[in-house]
Coordinates of C-alpha atoms in Angstrom, one line a residue:
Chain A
X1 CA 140.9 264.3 20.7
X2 CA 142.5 263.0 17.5
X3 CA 145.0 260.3 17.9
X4 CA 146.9 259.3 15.0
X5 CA 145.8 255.9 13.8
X6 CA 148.5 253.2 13.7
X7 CA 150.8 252.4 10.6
X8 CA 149.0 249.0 9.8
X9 CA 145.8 250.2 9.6
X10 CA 147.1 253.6 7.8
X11 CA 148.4 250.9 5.3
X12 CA 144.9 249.1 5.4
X13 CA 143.4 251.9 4.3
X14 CA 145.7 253.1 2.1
X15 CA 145.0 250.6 0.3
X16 CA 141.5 250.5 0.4
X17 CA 141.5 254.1 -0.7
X18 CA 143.4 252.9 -3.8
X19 CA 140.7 250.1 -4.3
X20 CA 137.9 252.7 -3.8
X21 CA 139.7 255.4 -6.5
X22 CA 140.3 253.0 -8.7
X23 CA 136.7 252.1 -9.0
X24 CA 135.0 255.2 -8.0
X25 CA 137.1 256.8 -10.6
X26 CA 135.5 254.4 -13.4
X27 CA 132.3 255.1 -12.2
X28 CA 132.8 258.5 -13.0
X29 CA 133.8 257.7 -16.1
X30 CA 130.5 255.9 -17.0
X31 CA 128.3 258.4 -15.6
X32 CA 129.4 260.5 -18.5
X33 CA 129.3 257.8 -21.5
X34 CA 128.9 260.2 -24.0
X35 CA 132.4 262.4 -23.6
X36 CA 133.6 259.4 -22.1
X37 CA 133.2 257.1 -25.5
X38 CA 134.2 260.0 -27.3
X39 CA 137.6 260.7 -25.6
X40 CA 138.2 256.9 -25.6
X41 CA 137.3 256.8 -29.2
X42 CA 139.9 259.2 -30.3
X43 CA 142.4 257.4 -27.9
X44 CA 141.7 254.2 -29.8
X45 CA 142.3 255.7 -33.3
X46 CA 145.6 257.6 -32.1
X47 CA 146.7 254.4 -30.5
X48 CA 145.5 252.3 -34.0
X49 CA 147.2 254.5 -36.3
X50 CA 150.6 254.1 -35.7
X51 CA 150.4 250.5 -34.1
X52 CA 148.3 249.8 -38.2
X53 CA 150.7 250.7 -40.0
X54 CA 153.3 249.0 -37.8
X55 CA 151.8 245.8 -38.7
X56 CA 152.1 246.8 -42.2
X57 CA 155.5 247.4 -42.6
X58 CA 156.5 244.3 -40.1
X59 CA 154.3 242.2 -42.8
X60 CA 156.5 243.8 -45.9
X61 CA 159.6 243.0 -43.8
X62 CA 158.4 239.9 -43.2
X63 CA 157.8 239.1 -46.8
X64 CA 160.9 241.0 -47.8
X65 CA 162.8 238.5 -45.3
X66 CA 161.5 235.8 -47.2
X67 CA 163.2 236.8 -50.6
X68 CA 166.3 238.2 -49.0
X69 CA 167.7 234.4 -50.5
X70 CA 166.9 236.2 -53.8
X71 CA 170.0 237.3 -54.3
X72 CA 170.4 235.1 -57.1
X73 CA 173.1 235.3 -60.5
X74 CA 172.2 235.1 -63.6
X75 CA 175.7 234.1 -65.3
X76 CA 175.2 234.8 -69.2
X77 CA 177.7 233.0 -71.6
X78 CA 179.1 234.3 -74.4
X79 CA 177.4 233.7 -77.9
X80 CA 179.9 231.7 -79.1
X81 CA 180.0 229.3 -76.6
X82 CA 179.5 225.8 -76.8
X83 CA 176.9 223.9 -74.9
X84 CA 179.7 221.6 -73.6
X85 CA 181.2 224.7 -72.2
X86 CA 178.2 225.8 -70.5
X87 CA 178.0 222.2 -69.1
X88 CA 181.5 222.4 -67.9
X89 CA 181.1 225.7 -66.0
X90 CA 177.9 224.2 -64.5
X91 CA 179.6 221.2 -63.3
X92 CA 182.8 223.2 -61.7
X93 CA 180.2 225.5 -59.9
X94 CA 178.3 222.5 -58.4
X95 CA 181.2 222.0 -56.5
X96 CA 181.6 225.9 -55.4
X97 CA 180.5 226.0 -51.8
X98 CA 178.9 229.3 -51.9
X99 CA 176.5 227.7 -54.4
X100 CA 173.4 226.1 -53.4
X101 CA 172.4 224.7 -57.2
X102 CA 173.0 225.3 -60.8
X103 CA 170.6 225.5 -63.8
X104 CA 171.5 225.7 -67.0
X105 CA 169.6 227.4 -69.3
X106 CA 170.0 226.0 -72.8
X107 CA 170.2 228.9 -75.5
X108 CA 167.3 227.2 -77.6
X109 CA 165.3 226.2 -74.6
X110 CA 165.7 230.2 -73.8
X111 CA 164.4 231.2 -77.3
X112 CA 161.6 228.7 -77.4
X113 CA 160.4 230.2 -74.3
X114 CA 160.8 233.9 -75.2
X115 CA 159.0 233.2 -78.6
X116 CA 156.3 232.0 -76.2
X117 CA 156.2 234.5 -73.5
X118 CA 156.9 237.2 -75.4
X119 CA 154.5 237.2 -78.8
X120 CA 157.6 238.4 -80.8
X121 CA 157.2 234.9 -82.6
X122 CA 157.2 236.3 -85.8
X123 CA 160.2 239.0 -86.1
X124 CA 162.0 236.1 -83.9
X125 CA 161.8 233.6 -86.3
X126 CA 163.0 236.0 -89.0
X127 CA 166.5 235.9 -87.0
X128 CA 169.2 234.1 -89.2
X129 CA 170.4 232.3 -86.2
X130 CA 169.7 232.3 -82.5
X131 CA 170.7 236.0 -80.6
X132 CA 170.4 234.4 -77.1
X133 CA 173.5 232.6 -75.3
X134 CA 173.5 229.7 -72.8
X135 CA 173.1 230.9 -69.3
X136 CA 173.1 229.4 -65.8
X137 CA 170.9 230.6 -62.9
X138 CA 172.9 230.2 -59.2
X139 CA 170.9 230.0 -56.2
X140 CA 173.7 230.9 -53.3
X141 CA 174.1 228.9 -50.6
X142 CA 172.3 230.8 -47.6
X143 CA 175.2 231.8 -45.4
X144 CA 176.8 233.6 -48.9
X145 CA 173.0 235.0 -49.8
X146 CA 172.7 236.9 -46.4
X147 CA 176.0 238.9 -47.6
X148 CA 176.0 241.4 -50.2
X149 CA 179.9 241.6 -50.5
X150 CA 180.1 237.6 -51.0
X151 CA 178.3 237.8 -53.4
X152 CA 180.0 240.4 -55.2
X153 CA 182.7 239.0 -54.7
X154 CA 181.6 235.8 -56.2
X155 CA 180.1 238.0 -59.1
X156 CA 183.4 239.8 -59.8
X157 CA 185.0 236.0 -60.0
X158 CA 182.8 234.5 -62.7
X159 CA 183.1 237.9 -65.0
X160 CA 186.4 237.4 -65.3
X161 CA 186.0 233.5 -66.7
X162 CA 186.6 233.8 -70.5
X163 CA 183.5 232.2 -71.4
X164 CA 181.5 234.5 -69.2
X165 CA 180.2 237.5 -71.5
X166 CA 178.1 239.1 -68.2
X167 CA 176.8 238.3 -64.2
X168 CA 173.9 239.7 -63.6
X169 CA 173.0 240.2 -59.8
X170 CA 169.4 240.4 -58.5
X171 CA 170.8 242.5 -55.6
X172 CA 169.9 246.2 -56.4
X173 CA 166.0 246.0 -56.0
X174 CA 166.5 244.0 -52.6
X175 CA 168.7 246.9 -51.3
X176 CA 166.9 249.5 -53.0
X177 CA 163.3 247.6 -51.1
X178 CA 165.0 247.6 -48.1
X179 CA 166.2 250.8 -47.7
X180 CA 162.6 252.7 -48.5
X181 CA 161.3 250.4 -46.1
X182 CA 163.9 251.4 -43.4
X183 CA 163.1 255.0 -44.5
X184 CA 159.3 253.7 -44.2
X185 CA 160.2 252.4 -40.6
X186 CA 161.7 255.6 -39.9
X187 CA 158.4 257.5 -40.9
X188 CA 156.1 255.3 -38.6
X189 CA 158.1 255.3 -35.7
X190 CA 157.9 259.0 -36.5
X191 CA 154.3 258.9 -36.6
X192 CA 154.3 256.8 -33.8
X193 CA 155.9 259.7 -31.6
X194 CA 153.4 262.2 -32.9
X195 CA 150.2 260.1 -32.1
X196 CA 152.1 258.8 -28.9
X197 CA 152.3 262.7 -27.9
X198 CA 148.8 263.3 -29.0
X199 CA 147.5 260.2 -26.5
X200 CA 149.5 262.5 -24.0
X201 CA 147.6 265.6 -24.9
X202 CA 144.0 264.5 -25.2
X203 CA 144.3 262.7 -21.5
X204 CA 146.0 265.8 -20.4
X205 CA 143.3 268.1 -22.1
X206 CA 140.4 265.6 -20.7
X207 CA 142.1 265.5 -17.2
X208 CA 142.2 269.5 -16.8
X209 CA 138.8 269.8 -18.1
X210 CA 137.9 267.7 -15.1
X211 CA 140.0 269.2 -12.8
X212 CA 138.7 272.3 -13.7
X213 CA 135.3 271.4 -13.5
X214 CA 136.0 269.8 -9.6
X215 CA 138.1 272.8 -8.3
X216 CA 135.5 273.1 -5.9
X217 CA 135.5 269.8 -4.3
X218 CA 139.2 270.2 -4.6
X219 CA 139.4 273.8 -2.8
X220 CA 137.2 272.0 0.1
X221 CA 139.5 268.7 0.2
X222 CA 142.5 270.6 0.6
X223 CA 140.7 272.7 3.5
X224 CA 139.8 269.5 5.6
X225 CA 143.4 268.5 5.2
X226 CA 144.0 266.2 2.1
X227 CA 147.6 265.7 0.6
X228 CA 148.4 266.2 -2.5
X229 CA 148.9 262.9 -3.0
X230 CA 145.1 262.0 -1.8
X231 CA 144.2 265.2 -4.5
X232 CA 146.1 264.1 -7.2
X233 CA 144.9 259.6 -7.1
X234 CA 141.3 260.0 -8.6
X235 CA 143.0 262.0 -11.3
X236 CA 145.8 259.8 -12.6
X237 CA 143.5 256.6 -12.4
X238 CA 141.0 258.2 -14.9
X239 CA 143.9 258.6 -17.0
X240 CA 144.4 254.8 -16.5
X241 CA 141.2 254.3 -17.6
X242 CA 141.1 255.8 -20.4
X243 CA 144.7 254.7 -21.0
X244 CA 143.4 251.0 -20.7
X245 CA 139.8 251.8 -22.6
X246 CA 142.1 253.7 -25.5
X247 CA 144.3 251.1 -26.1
X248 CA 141.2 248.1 -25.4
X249 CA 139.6 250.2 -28.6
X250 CA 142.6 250.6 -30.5
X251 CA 143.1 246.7 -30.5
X252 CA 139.4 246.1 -31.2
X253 CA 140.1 248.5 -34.4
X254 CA 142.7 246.7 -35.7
X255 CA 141.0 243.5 -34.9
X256 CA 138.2 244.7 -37.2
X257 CA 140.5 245.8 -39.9
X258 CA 142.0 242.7 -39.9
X259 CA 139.1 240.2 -40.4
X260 CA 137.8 242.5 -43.2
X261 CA 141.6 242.5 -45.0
X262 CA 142.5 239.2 -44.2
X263 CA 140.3 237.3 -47.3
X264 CA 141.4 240.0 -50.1
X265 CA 144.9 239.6 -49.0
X266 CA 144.9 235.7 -48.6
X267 CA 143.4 235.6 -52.5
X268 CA 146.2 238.1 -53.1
X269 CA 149.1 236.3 -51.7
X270 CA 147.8 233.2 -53.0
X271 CA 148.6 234.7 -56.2
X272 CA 152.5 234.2 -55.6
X273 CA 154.1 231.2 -54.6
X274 CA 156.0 230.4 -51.9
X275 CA 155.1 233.5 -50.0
X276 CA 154.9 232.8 -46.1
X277 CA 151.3 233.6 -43.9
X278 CA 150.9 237.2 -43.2
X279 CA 151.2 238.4 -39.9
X280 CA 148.2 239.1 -37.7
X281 CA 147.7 241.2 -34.8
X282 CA 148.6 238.9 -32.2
X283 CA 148.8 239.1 -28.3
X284 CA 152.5 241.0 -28.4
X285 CA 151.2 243.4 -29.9
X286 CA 148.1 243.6 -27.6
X287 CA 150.6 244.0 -24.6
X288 CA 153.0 246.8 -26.6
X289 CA 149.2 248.8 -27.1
X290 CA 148.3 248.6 -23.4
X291 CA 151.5 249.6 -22.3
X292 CA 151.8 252.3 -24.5
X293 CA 148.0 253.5 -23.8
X294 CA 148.1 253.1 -19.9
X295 CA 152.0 254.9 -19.6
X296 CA 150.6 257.9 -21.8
X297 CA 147.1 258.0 -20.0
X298 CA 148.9 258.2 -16.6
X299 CA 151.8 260.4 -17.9
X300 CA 149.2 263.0 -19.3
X301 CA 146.8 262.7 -16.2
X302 CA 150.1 263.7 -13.9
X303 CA 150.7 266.0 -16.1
X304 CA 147.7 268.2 -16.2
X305 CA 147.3 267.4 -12.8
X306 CA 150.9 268.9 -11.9
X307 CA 150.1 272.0 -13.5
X308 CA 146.4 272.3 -12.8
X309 CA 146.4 271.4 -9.3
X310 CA 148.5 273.7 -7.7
X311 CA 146.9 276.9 -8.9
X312 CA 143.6 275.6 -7.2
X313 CA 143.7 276.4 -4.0
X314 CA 141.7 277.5 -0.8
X315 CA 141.0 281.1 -0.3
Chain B
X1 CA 146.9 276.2 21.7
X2 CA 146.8 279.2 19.7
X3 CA 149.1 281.6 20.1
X4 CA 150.0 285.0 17.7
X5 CA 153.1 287.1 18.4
X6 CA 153.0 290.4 16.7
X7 CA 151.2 289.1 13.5
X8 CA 150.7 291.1 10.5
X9 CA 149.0 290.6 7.1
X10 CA 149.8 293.1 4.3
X11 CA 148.3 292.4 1.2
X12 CA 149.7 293.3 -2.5
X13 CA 149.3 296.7 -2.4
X14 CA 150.1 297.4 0.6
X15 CA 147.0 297.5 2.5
X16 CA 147.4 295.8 6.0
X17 CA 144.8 293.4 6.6
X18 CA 145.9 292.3 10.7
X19 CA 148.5 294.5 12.4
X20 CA 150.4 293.9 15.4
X21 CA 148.1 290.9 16.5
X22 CA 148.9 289.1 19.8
X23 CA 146.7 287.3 22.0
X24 CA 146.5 283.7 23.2
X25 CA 144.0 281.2 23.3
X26 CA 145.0 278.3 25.7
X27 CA 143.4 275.0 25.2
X28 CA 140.3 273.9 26.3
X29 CA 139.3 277.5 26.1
X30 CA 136.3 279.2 24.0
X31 CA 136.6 283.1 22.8
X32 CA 135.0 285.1 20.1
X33 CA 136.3 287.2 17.5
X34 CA 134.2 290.1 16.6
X35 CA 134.7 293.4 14.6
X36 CA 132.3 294.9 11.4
X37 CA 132.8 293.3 8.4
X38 CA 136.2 293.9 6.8
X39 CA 137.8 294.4 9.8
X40 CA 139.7 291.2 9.5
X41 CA 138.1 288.6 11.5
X42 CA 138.2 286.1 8.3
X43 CA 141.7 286.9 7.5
X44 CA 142.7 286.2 11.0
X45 CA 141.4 282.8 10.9
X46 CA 142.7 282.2 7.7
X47 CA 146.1 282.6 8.7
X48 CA 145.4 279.8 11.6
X49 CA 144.6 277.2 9.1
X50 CA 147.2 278.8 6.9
X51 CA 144.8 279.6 4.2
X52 CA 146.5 282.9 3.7
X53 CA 150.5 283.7 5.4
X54 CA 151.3 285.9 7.9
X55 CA 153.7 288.6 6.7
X56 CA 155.2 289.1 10.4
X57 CA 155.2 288.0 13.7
X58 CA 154.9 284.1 14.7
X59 CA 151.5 282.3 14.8
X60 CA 151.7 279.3 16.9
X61 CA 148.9 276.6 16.7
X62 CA 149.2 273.3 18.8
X63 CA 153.4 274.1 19.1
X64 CA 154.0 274.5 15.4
X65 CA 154.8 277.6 14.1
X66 CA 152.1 277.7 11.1
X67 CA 154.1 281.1 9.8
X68 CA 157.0 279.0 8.7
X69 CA 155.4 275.7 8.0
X70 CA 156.7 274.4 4.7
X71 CA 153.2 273.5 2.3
X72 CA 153.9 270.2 2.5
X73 CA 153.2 270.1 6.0
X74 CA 149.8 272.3 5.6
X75 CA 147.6 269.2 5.3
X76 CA 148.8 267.7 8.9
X77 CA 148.1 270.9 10.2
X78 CA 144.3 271.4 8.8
X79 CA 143.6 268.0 9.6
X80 CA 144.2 269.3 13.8
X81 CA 141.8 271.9 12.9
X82 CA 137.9 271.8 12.6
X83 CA 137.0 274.8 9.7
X84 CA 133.3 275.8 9.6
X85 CA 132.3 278.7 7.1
X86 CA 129.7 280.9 6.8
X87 CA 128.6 279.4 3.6
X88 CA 129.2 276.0 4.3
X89 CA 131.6 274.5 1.8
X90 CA 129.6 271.0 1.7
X91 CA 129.8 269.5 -1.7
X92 CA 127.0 269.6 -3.7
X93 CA 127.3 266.0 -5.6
X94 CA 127.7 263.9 -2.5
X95 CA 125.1 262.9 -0.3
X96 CA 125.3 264.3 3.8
X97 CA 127.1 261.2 5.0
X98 CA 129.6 261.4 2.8
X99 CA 130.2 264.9 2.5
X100 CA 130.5 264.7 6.8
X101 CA 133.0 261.2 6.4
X102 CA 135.6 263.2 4.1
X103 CA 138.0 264.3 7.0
X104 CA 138.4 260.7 8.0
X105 CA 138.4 259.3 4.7
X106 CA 141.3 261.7 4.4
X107 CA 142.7 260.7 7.1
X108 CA 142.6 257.1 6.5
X109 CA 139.8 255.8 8.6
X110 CA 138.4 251.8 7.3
X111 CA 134.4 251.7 6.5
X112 CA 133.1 250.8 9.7
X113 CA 135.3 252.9 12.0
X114 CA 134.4 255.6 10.1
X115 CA 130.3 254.7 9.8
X116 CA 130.5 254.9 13.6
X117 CA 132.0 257.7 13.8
X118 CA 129.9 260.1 10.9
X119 CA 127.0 259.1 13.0
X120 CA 128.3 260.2 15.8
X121 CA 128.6 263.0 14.6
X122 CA 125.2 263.4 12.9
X123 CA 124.0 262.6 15.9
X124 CA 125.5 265.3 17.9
X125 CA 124.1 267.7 15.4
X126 CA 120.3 266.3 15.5
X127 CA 120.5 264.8 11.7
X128 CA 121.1 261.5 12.0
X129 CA 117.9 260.9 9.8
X130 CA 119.5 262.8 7.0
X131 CA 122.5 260.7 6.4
X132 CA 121.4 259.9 2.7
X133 CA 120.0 262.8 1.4
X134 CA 122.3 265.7 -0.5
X135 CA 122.6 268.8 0.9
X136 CA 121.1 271.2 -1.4
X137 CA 117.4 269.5 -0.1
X138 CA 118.3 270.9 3.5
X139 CA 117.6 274.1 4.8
X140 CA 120.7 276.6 5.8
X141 CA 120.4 275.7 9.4
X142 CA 120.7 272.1 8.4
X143 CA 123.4 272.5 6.1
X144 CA 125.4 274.3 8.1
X145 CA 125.1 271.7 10.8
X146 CA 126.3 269.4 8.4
X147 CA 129.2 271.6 8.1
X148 CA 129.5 271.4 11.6
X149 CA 129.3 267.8 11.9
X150 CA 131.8 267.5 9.6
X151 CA 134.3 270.0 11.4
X152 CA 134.1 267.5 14.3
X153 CA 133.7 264.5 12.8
X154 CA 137.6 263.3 13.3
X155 CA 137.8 265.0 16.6
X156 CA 140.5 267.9 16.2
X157 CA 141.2 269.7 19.1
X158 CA 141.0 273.3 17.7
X159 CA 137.5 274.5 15.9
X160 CA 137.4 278.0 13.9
X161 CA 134.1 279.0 12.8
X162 CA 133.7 282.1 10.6
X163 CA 130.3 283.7 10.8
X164 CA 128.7 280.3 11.3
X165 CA 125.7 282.2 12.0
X166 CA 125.7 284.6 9.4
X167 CA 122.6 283.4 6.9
X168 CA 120.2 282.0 10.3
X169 CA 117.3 283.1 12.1
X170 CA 117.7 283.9 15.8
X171 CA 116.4 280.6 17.1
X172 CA 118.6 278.8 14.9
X173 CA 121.7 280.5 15.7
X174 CA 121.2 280.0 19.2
X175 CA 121.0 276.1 18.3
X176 CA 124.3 276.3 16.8
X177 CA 126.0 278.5 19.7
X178 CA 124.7 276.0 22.0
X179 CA 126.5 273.2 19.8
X180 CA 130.3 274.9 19.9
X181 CA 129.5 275.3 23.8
X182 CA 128.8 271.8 24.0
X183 CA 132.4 271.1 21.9
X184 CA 134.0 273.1 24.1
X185 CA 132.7 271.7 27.9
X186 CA 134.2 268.5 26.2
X187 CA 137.9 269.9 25.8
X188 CA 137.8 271.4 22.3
X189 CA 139.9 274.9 21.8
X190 CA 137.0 277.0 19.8
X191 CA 137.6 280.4 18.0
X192 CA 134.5 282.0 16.9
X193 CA 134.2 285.1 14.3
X194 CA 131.0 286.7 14.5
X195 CA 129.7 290.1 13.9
X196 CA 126.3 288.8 15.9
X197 CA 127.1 290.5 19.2
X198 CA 123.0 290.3 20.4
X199 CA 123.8 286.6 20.0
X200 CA 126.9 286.3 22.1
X201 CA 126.2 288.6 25.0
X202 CA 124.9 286.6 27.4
X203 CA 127.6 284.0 27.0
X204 CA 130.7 284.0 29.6
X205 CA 133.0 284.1 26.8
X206 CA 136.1 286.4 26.2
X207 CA 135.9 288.8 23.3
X208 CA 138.1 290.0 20.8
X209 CA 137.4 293.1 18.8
X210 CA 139.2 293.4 15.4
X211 CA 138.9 297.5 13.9
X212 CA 140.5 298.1 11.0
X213 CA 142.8 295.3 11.1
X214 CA 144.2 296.2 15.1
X215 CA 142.9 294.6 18.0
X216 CA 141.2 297.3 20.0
X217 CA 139.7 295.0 22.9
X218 CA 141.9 292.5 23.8
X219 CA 141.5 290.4 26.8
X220 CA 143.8 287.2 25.9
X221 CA 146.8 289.5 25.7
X222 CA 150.2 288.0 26.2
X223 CA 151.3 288.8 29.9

């Protein structure tokens, strides 16, 4: 007769029915390398997608961050002022706290330049006298150049000097950057949830493709007695697999895209100064993909299999 | 060991498959069901291993009530009984040892326990020398000794066999007679459903004869 075994070896081979699944279940897997690579393949680029473009925008961000100490005045005198004036101004600011340096531009420095830059050499040097003023560039101080409202206020200060004709603050195309990139962020998360739900699907599809195609083994497992627990394993660790194999590919993608990128954007960057290194994909990110990839391959595995399984049964 | 009280199986429809079953089967006993075909032999052992629910009455197996057993308990239940079908049910991808060793790896047997133990059971059923092969090389006698082995392979006290004869010449399905009379001299409860009665005649066995879904012969009935 049939005696129950005992709960330490129930355990041992609990377990050992894990290990065996877990493996047997890959096995599978490669026995089928075409649909296999395919399904994996598709995975990868769903996965690559949204983690891609991610990279992207942390990069922008990332350069973005770099000029947010941009926020730099231009402080234009007006054209009758003196030079001393200008000098005087520069001086009092040096001591300003919020202000990090002063340079003053010198009104004929300013033209000689313009003539230069701008090939209006000519029609410029038919001017009776000089059109530019004196001007001084401030560079805040960092704790006033990470807030917008200091700065304002520090603008709204200067414009009132009677020397000052205008203060011009380089503040508008940072906000106006950040914003469309937090409306960028907002489209790639948004991207992210679609491809993230599509991961879900395709494992789901996969997984009831194969359950369907086992119904027979499963009708004659549940007749000998199996749980559907014991049903349900070989089923969800696919879905690891192909979770893990998904998200393996999606990294080896955006590897690839990397290392052909990375040259063409080093020349470009190298092009402007001061710009920090771009960002990579790096082992975070690595992590983030497999977690992602695994949780949706298991989620859509239990999920075909909750719906799928129940409707197979012994007759 | 088996016991039914006024069981009845209406289907959809309304056509009654079993009416107003009772009989017992004590353990360590052997009987046969028999009755032409439709005349609900299959459905009865269905609603043993609770393949298909009784709509009335209580059907007891081993003390449990299997008419009120909640699914999630079916699985304990199935693993008590040893099913053998009339077409087998081996699968067809996994070779004979393995097909035989899915009760116990089911029931959580470790690799060597469980070697022993599929060979026993091989053995018992004169194949032993077939463990590796798949089953769709053997003949049907073979295969549905397989089927056997693997009904017995974790030792369950209660075997049901529906038309386990059904596809085999006369010589084999003496063979596989003389195998559940074997099970049973060692203390298994065994059910038969056959619609072979040359085959069964000269065996001192009680019979049950199923017409139309009502027990017309019934010499296990409740005292």
């Amino acid at each position: 007769m049939s005696t129950p075994l005992p709960l330490l070896e129930r355990l041992r081979a609990w377990a050992a029915h894990h290990a065996y699944v877990f493996f047997s279940s890959l096995g599978r897997l490669c026995r089928q390398p075409l649909s296999s690579a395919l399904t994996i393949a598709v995975l990868a680029v769903a996965l690559a997608l949204p983690a891609g473009f991610g990279l992207l925008l942390t990069n922008v961000r990332h350069f973005a961050g770099d000029w947010q100490g941009a926020g730099r005045l231009t402080v234009y005198l007006r054209p009758e002022a003196r030079r001393d004036q200008a000098e005087a101004l520069a001086a009092a600011l040096r001591d300003d706290a919020r202000i990090a340096s002063v340079t003053l531009i010198d009104k004929d420095q300013a033209l000689a330049e313009f003539k230069r830059a701008s090939g209006f050499g000519a029609a410029l040097d038919a001017l009776p006298d000089n059109p530019l003023p004196h001007a001084l560039v401030l560079e805040p101080a960092p704790t006033a150049a990470a807030d917008p409202a200091a700065l304002e206020a520090l603008r709204d200060a200067l414009t009132a000097r009677p020397e000052v004709e205008l203060v011009q603050l380089d503040l508008d195309w940072l906000q106006r950057l950040l914003a469309l990139l937090d409306l960028a962020q907002r489209g790639v998360r948004l991207i992210g949830v679609l491809l993230g739900l599509a991961v879900l699907l395709i494992v789901g599809n996969t997984i009831r493709l194969d359950i369907q195609a086992r119904a027979d083994e499963i009708r004659v497992t549940k007749l000998i007695g199996a749980t559907d627990a014991f049903i349900r394993r070989p089923f969800l660790y696919t879905g690891f697999w192909y979770g893990l194999f998904g998200a393996l590919g999606a990294a080896a993608v955006l590897a690839a895209a990397w290392w052909l990128l990375r040259a063409p954007l080093g020349r470009l960057l190298a092009l402007y100064t001061g710009l920090p290194e771009p960002l990579g994909p790096d082992a975070a990110l690595l992590g983030r993909l497999l977690a992602l990839g695994i949780g949706q391959g298991i989620a859509g595995a239990a999920l075909a299999v909750g719906r799928h399984l129940k409707a197979i049964e012994p007759r | 060991m088996l016991r039914f009280e006024r069981v009845g199986k209406r289907y959809p429809g309304g056509r009654d498959a079993l009416s107003d079953i009772s009989f017992e089967l004590p353990a360590g006993a052997m009987a046969f069901l028999t009755g032409h075909s439709g005349a609900g032999k299959s459905t009865l052992l269905k609603l043993i291993a609770a393949i298909e629910r009784p709509s009335r009455g209580a059907l007891i197996v081993g003390g449990v009530n299997v008419a009120r057993l909640p699914a999630r308990r079916i699985p304990a239940l199935r693993r008590r009984i040893g099913l053998i079908f009339q077409d087998h049910q081996l699968l067809p991808d996994r070779t004979v040892f393995d097909n035989v060793a899915l009760p116990l790896v089911i029931a959580g047997y470790r690799r060597r326990e469980l070697a022993r133990r599929v060979r026993a059971a091989l053995d018992k059923v004169g194949l032993l020398d077939k463990e590796r092969v798949y089953p769709q090389t053997l003949s049907g006698g073979e295969q549905q000794r397989v089927g056997i082995a693997r009904a017995v392979v974790h030792r369950p006290p209660l075997l049901l066999a529906d038309e386990p004869t059904g596809n085999l010449d006369p010589d084999l399905s003496r063979d596989i007679m003389n195998l559940f009379c074997a099970f049973n001299q060692v203390g298994v409860t065994v059910l038969i459903a056959t619609h072979d009665l040359a085959l069964i005649e000269r065996l001192p066995y009680p019979r049950l004869v199923l017409r139309q879904g009502r027990l017309v012969d019934n010499p296990l009935a409740v005292s």
